[in-house]
Short mmCIF file of C-alpha atoms (C1' of nucleotides) in Angstrom, two decimals:
data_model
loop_
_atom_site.label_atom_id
_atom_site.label_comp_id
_atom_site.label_asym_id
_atom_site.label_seq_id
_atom_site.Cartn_x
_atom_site.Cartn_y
_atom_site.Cartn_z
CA UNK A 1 -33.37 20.66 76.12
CA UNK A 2 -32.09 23.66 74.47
CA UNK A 3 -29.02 22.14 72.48
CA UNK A 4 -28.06 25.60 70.79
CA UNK A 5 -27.49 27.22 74.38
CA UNK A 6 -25.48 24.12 75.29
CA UNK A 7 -23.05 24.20 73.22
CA UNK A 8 -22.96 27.70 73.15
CA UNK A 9 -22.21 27.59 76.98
CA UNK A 10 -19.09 25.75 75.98
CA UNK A 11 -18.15 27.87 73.15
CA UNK A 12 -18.32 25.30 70.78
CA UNK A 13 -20.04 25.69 67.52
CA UNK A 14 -23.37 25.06 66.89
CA UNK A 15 -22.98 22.58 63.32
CA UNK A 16 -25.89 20.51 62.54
CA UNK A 17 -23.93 17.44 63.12
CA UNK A 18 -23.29 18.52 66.65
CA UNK A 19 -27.07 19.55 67.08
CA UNK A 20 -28.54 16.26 65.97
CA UNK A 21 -25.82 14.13 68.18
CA UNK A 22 -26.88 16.16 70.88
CA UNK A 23 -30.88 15.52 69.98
CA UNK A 24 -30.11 12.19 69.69
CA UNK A 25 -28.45 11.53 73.23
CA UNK A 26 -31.48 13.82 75.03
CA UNK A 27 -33.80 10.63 73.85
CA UNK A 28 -31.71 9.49 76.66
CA UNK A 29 -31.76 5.50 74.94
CA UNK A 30 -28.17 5.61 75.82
CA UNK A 31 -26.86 4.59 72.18
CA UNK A 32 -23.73 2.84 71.69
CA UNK A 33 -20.88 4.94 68.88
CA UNK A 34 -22.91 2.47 66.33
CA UNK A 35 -26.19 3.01 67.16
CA UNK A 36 -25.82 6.36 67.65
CA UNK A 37 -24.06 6.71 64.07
CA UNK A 38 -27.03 4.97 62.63
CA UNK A 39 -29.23 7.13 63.86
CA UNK A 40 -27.41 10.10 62.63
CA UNK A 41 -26.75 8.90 59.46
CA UNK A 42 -30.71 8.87 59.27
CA UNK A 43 -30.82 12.82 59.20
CA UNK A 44 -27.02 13.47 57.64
CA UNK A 45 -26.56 9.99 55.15
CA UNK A 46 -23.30 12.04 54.78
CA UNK A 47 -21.72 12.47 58.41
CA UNK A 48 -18.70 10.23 59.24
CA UNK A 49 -18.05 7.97 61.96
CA UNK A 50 -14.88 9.98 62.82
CA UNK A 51 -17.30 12.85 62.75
CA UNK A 52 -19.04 11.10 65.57
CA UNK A 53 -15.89 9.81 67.63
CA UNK A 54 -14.51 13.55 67.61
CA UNK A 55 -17.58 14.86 68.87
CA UNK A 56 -18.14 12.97 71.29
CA UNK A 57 -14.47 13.41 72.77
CA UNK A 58 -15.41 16.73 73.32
CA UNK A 59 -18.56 16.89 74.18
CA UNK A 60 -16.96 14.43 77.40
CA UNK A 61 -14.56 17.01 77.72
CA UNK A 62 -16.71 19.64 78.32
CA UNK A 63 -19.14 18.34 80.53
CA UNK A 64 -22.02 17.98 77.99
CA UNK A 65 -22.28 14.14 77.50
CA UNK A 66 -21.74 11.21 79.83
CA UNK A 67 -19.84 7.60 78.77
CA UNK A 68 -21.46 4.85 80.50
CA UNK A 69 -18.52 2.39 80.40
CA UNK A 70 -19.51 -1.51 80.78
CA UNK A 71 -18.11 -4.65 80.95
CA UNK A 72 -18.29 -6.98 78.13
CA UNK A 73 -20.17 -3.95 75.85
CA UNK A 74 -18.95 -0.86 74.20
CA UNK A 75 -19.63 2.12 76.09
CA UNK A 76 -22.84 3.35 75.80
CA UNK A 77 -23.45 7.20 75.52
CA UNK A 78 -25.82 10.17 77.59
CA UNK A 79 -26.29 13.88 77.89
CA UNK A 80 -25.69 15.13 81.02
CA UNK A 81 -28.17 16.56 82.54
CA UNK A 82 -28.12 15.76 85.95
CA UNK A 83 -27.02 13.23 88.70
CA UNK A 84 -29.20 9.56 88.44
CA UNK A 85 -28.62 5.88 88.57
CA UNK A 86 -28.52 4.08 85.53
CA UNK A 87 -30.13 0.45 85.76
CA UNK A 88 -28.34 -2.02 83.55
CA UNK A 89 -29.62 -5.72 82.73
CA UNK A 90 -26.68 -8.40 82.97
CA UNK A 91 -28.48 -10.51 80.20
CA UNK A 92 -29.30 -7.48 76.95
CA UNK A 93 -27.11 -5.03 78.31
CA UNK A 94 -29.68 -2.30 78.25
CA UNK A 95 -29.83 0.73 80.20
CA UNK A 96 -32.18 2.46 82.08
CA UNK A 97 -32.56 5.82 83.74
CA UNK A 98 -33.32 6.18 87.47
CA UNK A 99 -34.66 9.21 89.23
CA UNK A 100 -33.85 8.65 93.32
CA UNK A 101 -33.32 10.65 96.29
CA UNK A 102 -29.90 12.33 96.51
CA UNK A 103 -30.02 13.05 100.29
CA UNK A 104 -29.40 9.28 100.53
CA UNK A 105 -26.16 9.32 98.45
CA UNK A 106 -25.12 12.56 99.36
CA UNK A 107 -25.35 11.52 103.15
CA UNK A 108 -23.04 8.65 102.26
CA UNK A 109 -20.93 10.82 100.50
CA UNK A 110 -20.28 13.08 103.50
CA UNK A 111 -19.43 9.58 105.71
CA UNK A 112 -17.36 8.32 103.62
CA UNK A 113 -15.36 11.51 102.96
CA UNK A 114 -14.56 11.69 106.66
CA UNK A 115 -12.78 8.21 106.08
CA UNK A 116 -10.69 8.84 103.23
CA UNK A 117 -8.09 11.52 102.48
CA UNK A 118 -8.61 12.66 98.79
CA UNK A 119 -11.18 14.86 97.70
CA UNK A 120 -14.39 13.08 96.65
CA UNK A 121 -15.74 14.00 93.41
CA UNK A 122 -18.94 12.07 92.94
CA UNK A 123 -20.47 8.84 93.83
CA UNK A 124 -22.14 6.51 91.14
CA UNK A 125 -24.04 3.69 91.70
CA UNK A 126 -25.11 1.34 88.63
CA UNK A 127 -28.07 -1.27 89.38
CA UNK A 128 -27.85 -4.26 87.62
CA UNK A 129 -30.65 -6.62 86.77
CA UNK A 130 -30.91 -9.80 86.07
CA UNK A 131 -32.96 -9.10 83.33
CA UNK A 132 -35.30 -6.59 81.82
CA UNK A 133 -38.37 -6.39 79.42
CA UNK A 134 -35.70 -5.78 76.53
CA UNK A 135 -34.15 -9.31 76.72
CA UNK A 136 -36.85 -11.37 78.49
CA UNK B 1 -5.80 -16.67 98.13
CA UNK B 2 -5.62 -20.73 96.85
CA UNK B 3 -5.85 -20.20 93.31
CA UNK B 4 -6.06 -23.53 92.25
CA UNK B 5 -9.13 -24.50 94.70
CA UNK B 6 -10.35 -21.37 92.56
CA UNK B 7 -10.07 -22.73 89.10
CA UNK B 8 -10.72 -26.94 90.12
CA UNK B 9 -14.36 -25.38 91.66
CA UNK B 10 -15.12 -24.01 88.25
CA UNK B 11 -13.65 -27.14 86.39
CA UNK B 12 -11.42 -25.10 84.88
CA UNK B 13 -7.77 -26.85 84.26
CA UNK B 14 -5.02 -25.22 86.40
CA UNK B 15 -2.77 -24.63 83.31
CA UNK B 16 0.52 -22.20 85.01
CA UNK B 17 -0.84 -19.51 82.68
CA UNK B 18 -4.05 -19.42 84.37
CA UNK B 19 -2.31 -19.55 88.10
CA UNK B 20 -0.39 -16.91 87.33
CA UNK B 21 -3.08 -14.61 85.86
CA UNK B 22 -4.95 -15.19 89.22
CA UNK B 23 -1.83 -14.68 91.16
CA UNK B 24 -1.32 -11.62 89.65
CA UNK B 25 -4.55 -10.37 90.16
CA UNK B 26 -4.98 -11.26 93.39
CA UNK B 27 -2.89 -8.63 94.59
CA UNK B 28 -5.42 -6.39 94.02
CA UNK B 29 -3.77 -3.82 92.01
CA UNK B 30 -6.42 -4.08 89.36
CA UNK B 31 -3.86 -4.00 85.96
CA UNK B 32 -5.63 -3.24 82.31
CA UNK B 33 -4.76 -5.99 79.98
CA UNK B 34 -1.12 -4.81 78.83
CA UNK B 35 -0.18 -3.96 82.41
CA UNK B 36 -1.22 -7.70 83.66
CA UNK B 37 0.23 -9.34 80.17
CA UNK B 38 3.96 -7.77 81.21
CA UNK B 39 3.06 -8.86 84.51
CA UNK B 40 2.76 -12.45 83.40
CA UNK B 41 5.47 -12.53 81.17
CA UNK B 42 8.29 -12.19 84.03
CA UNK B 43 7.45 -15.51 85.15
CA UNK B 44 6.13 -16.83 81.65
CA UNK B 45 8.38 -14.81 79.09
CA UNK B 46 6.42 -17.25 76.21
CA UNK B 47 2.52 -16.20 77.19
CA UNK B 48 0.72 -15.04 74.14
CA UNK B 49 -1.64 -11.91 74.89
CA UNK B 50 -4.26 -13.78 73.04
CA UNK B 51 -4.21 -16.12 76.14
CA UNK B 52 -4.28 -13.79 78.44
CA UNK B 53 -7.57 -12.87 77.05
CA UNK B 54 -9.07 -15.71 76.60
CA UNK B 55 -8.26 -16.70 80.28
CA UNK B 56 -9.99 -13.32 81.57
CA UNK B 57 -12.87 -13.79 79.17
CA UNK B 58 -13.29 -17.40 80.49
CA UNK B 59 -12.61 -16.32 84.18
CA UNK B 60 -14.95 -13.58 84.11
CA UNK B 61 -17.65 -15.53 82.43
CA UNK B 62 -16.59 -18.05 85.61
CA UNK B 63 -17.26 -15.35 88.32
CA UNK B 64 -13.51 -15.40 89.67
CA UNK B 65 -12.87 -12.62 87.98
CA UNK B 66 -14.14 -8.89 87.22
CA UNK B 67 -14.04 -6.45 84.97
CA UNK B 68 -14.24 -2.99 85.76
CA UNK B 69 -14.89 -0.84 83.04
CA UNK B 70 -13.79 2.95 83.18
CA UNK B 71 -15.09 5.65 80.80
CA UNK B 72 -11.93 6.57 79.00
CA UNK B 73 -9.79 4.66 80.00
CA UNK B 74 -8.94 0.26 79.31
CA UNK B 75 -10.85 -2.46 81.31
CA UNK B 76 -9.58 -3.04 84.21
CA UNK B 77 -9.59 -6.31 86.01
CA UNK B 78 -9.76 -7.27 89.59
CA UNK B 79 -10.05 -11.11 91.25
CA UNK B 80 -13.63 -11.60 92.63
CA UNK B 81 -13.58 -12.01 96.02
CA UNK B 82 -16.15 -9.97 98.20
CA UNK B 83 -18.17 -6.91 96.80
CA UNK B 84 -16.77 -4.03 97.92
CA UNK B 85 -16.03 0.20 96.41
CA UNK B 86 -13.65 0.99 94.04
CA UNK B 87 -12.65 4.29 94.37
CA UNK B 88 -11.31 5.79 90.68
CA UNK B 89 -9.55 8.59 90.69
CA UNK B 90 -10.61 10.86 87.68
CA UNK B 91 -7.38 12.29 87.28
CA UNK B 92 -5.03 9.22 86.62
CA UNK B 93 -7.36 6.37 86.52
CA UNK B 94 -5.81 4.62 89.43
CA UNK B 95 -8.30 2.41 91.36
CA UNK B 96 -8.49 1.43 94.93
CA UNK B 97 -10.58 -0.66 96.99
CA UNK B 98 -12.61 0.12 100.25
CA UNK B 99 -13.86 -2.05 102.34
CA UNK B 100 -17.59 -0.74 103.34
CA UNK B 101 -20.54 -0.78 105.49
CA UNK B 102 -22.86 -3.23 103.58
CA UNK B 103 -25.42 -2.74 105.04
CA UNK B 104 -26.26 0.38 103.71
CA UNK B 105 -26.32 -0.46 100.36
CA UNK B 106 -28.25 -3.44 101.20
CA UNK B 107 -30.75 -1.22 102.68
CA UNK B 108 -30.56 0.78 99.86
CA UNK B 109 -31.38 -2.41 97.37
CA UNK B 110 -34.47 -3.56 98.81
CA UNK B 111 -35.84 -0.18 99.11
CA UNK B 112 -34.85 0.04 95.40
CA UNK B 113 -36.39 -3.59 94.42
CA UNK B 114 -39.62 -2.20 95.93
CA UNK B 115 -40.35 0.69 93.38
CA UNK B 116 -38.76 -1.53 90.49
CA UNK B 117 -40.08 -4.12 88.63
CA UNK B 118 -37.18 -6.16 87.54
CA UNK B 119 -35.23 -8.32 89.83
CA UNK B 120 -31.61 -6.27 91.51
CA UNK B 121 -28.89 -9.04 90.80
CA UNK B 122 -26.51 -6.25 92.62
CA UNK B 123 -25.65 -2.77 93.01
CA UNK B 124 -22.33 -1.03 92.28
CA UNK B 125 -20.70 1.52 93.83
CA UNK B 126 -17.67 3.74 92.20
CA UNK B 127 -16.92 6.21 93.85
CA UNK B 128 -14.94 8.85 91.58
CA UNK B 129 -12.10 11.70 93.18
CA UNK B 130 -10.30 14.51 92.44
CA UNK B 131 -6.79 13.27 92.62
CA UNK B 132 -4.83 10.67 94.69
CA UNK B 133 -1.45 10.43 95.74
CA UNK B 134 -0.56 8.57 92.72
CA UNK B 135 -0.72 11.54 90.17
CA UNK B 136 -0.52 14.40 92.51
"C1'" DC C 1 -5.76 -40.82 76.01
"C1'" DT C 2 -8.65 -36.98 75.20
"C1'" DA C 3 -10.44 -32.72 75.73
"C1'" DC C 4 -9.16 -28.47 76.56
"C1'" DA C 5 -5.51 -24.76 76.68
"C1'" DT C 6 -1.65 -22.58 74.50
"C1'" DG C 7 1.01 -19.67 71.18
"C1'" DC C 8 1.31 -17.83 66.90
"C1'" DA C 9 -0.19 -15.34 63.04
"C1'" DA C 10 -3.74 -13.48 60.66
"C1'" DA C 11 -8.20 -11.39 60.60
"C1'" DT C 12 -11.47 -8.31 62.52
"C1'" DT C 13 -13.06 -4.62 65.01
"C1'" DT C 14 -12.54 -0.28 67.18
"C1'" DT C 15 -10.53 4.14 67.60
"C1'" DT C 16 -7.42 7.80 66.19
"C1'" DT C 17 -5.03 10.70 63.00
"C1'" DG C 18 -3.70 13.78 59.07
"C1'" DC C 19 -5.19 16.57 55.81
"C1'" DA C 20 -7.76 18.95 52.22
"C1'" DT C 21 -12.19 21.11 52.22
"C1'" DT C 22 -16.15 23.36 54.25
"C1'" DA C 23 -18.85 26.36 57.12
"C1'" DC C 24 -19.89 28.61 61.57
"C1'" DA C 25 -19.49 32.91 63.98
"C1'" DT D 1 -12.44 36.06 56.93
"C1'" DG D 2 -10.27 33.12 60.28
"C1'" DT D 3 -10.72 29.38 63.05
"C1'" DA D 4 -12.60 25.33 64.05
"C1'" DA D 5 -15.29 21.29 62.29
"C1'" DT D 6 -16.10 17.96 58.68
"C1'" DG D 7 -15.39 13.79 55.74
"C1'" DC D 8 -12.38 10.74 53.88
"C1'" DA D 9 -8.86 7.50 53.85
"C1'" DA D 10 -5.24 5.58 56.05
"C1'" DA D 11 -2.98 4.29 60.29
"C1'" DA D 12 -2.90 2.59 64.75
"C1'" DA D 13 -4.73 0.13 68.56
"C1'" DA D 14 -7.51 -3.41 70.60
"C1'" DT D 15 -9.64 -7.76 70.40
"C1'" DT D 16 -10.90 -12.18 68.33
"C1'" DT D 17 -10.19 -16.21 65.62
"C1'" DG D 18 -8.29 -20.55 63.48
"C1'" DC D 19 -5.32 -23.91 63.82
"C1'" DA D 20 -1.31 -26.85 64.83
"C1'" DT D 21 0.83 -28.24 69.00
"C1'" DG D 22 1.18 -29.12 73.86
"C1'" DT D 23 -0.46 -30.66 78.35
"C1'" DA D 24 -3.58 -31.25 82.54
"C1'" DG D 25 -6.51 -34.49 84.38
#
DNA sequence: CTACATGCAAATTTTTTGCATTACA
DNA sequence: TGTAATGCAAAAAATTTGCATGTAG
């Protein structure tokens, strides 16, 4: 996980604070804006929240970082690095990554798309549990 | 669509508010908050918005309701009445339902539940497009 | 009647913004 | 050096809460 290169890809500078959000996220522990603050704040006492919010926004916009939206939790935050399920327990609201086999999706993609009119984009499919090892 | 079968099954009182919330909601056109508040207020010009969130926090909490959480975008909410897609377009956040072939993604779950070792409660499908007719 | 729901206003929480300063490229 | 990013503080937006009053069952 070469941040540097990422961001450079997008033409967006390389600060420190942008590095060590981006180092943060690839621990893929899908952080809430709080946590991931905290966690931040551990390496740059001096960074601001706003800081955080702004990056984020366009780190989103450029492709780099993923918001995992939920109900009844603030959205919880990823690097993108490629296509996989994210497990989520109904009870602690904790996430988990999910390597699977695409050909499965991607087939119902293709059926789908024959039944609808506008241009699919992608498909994504959220497991959740009834509870986890987090919360039990 | 008997809304106040809905709320005496949950012991829930059938204050007008509440009907009308439902009602609204029922019509599948899955409003944000604001969207269903102005909604209510043509028949009830007096509804508080604080009520209208307590209702979907207590409805949701209930099961008759969902909430359907979009990256970027407000909650949006949606009457519970069968599982079934919502398609999102990424352009204008508009959602749409689609009936589907179930037993796919039933398949899909128990295949899942046997390489997992936490119980499925349920499995979610969004699917996410270009564009729709709605902000082309 | 009584317990729960409502509406209002205020409090809290979350997110965004403007701007002076800093620092990457 | 110029442009874009930062931190701060303030503003705006979203959500929750407390409480007096109303009302469904």
């Amino acid at each position: 996980m070469n941040c540097l290169e990422l961001l450079k890809a997008k033409n967006l500078k390389a600060t420190p604070q942008r590095m060590s959000i981006l180092k943060a996220l690839s621990k893929h522990e899908h952080p809430n804006i709080d946590e991931l603050y905290e966690q931040i704040k551990e390496e740059y006492p001096a960074i601001s929240l706003a800081t955080v919010y702004k990056n984020l926004g366009t780190m989103i916009d450029e492709g780099l970082v993923i918001e995992l939206a939920l109900p009844n939790s603030k959205s919880k935050y990823d690097i993108y690095e490629y296509e996989h399920i994210h497990l989520v327990c109904n009870k602690c609201n904790s996430v988990y990554d999910l390597d699977y086999d695409k050909a499965y999706i991607n087939d119902y993609q293709k059926k789908l798309q024959n039944n609808i009119s506008f241009k699919i984009s992608n498909i994504k499919m959220t497991v959740f549990l009834e509870e986890c090892s987090n919360c039990k």
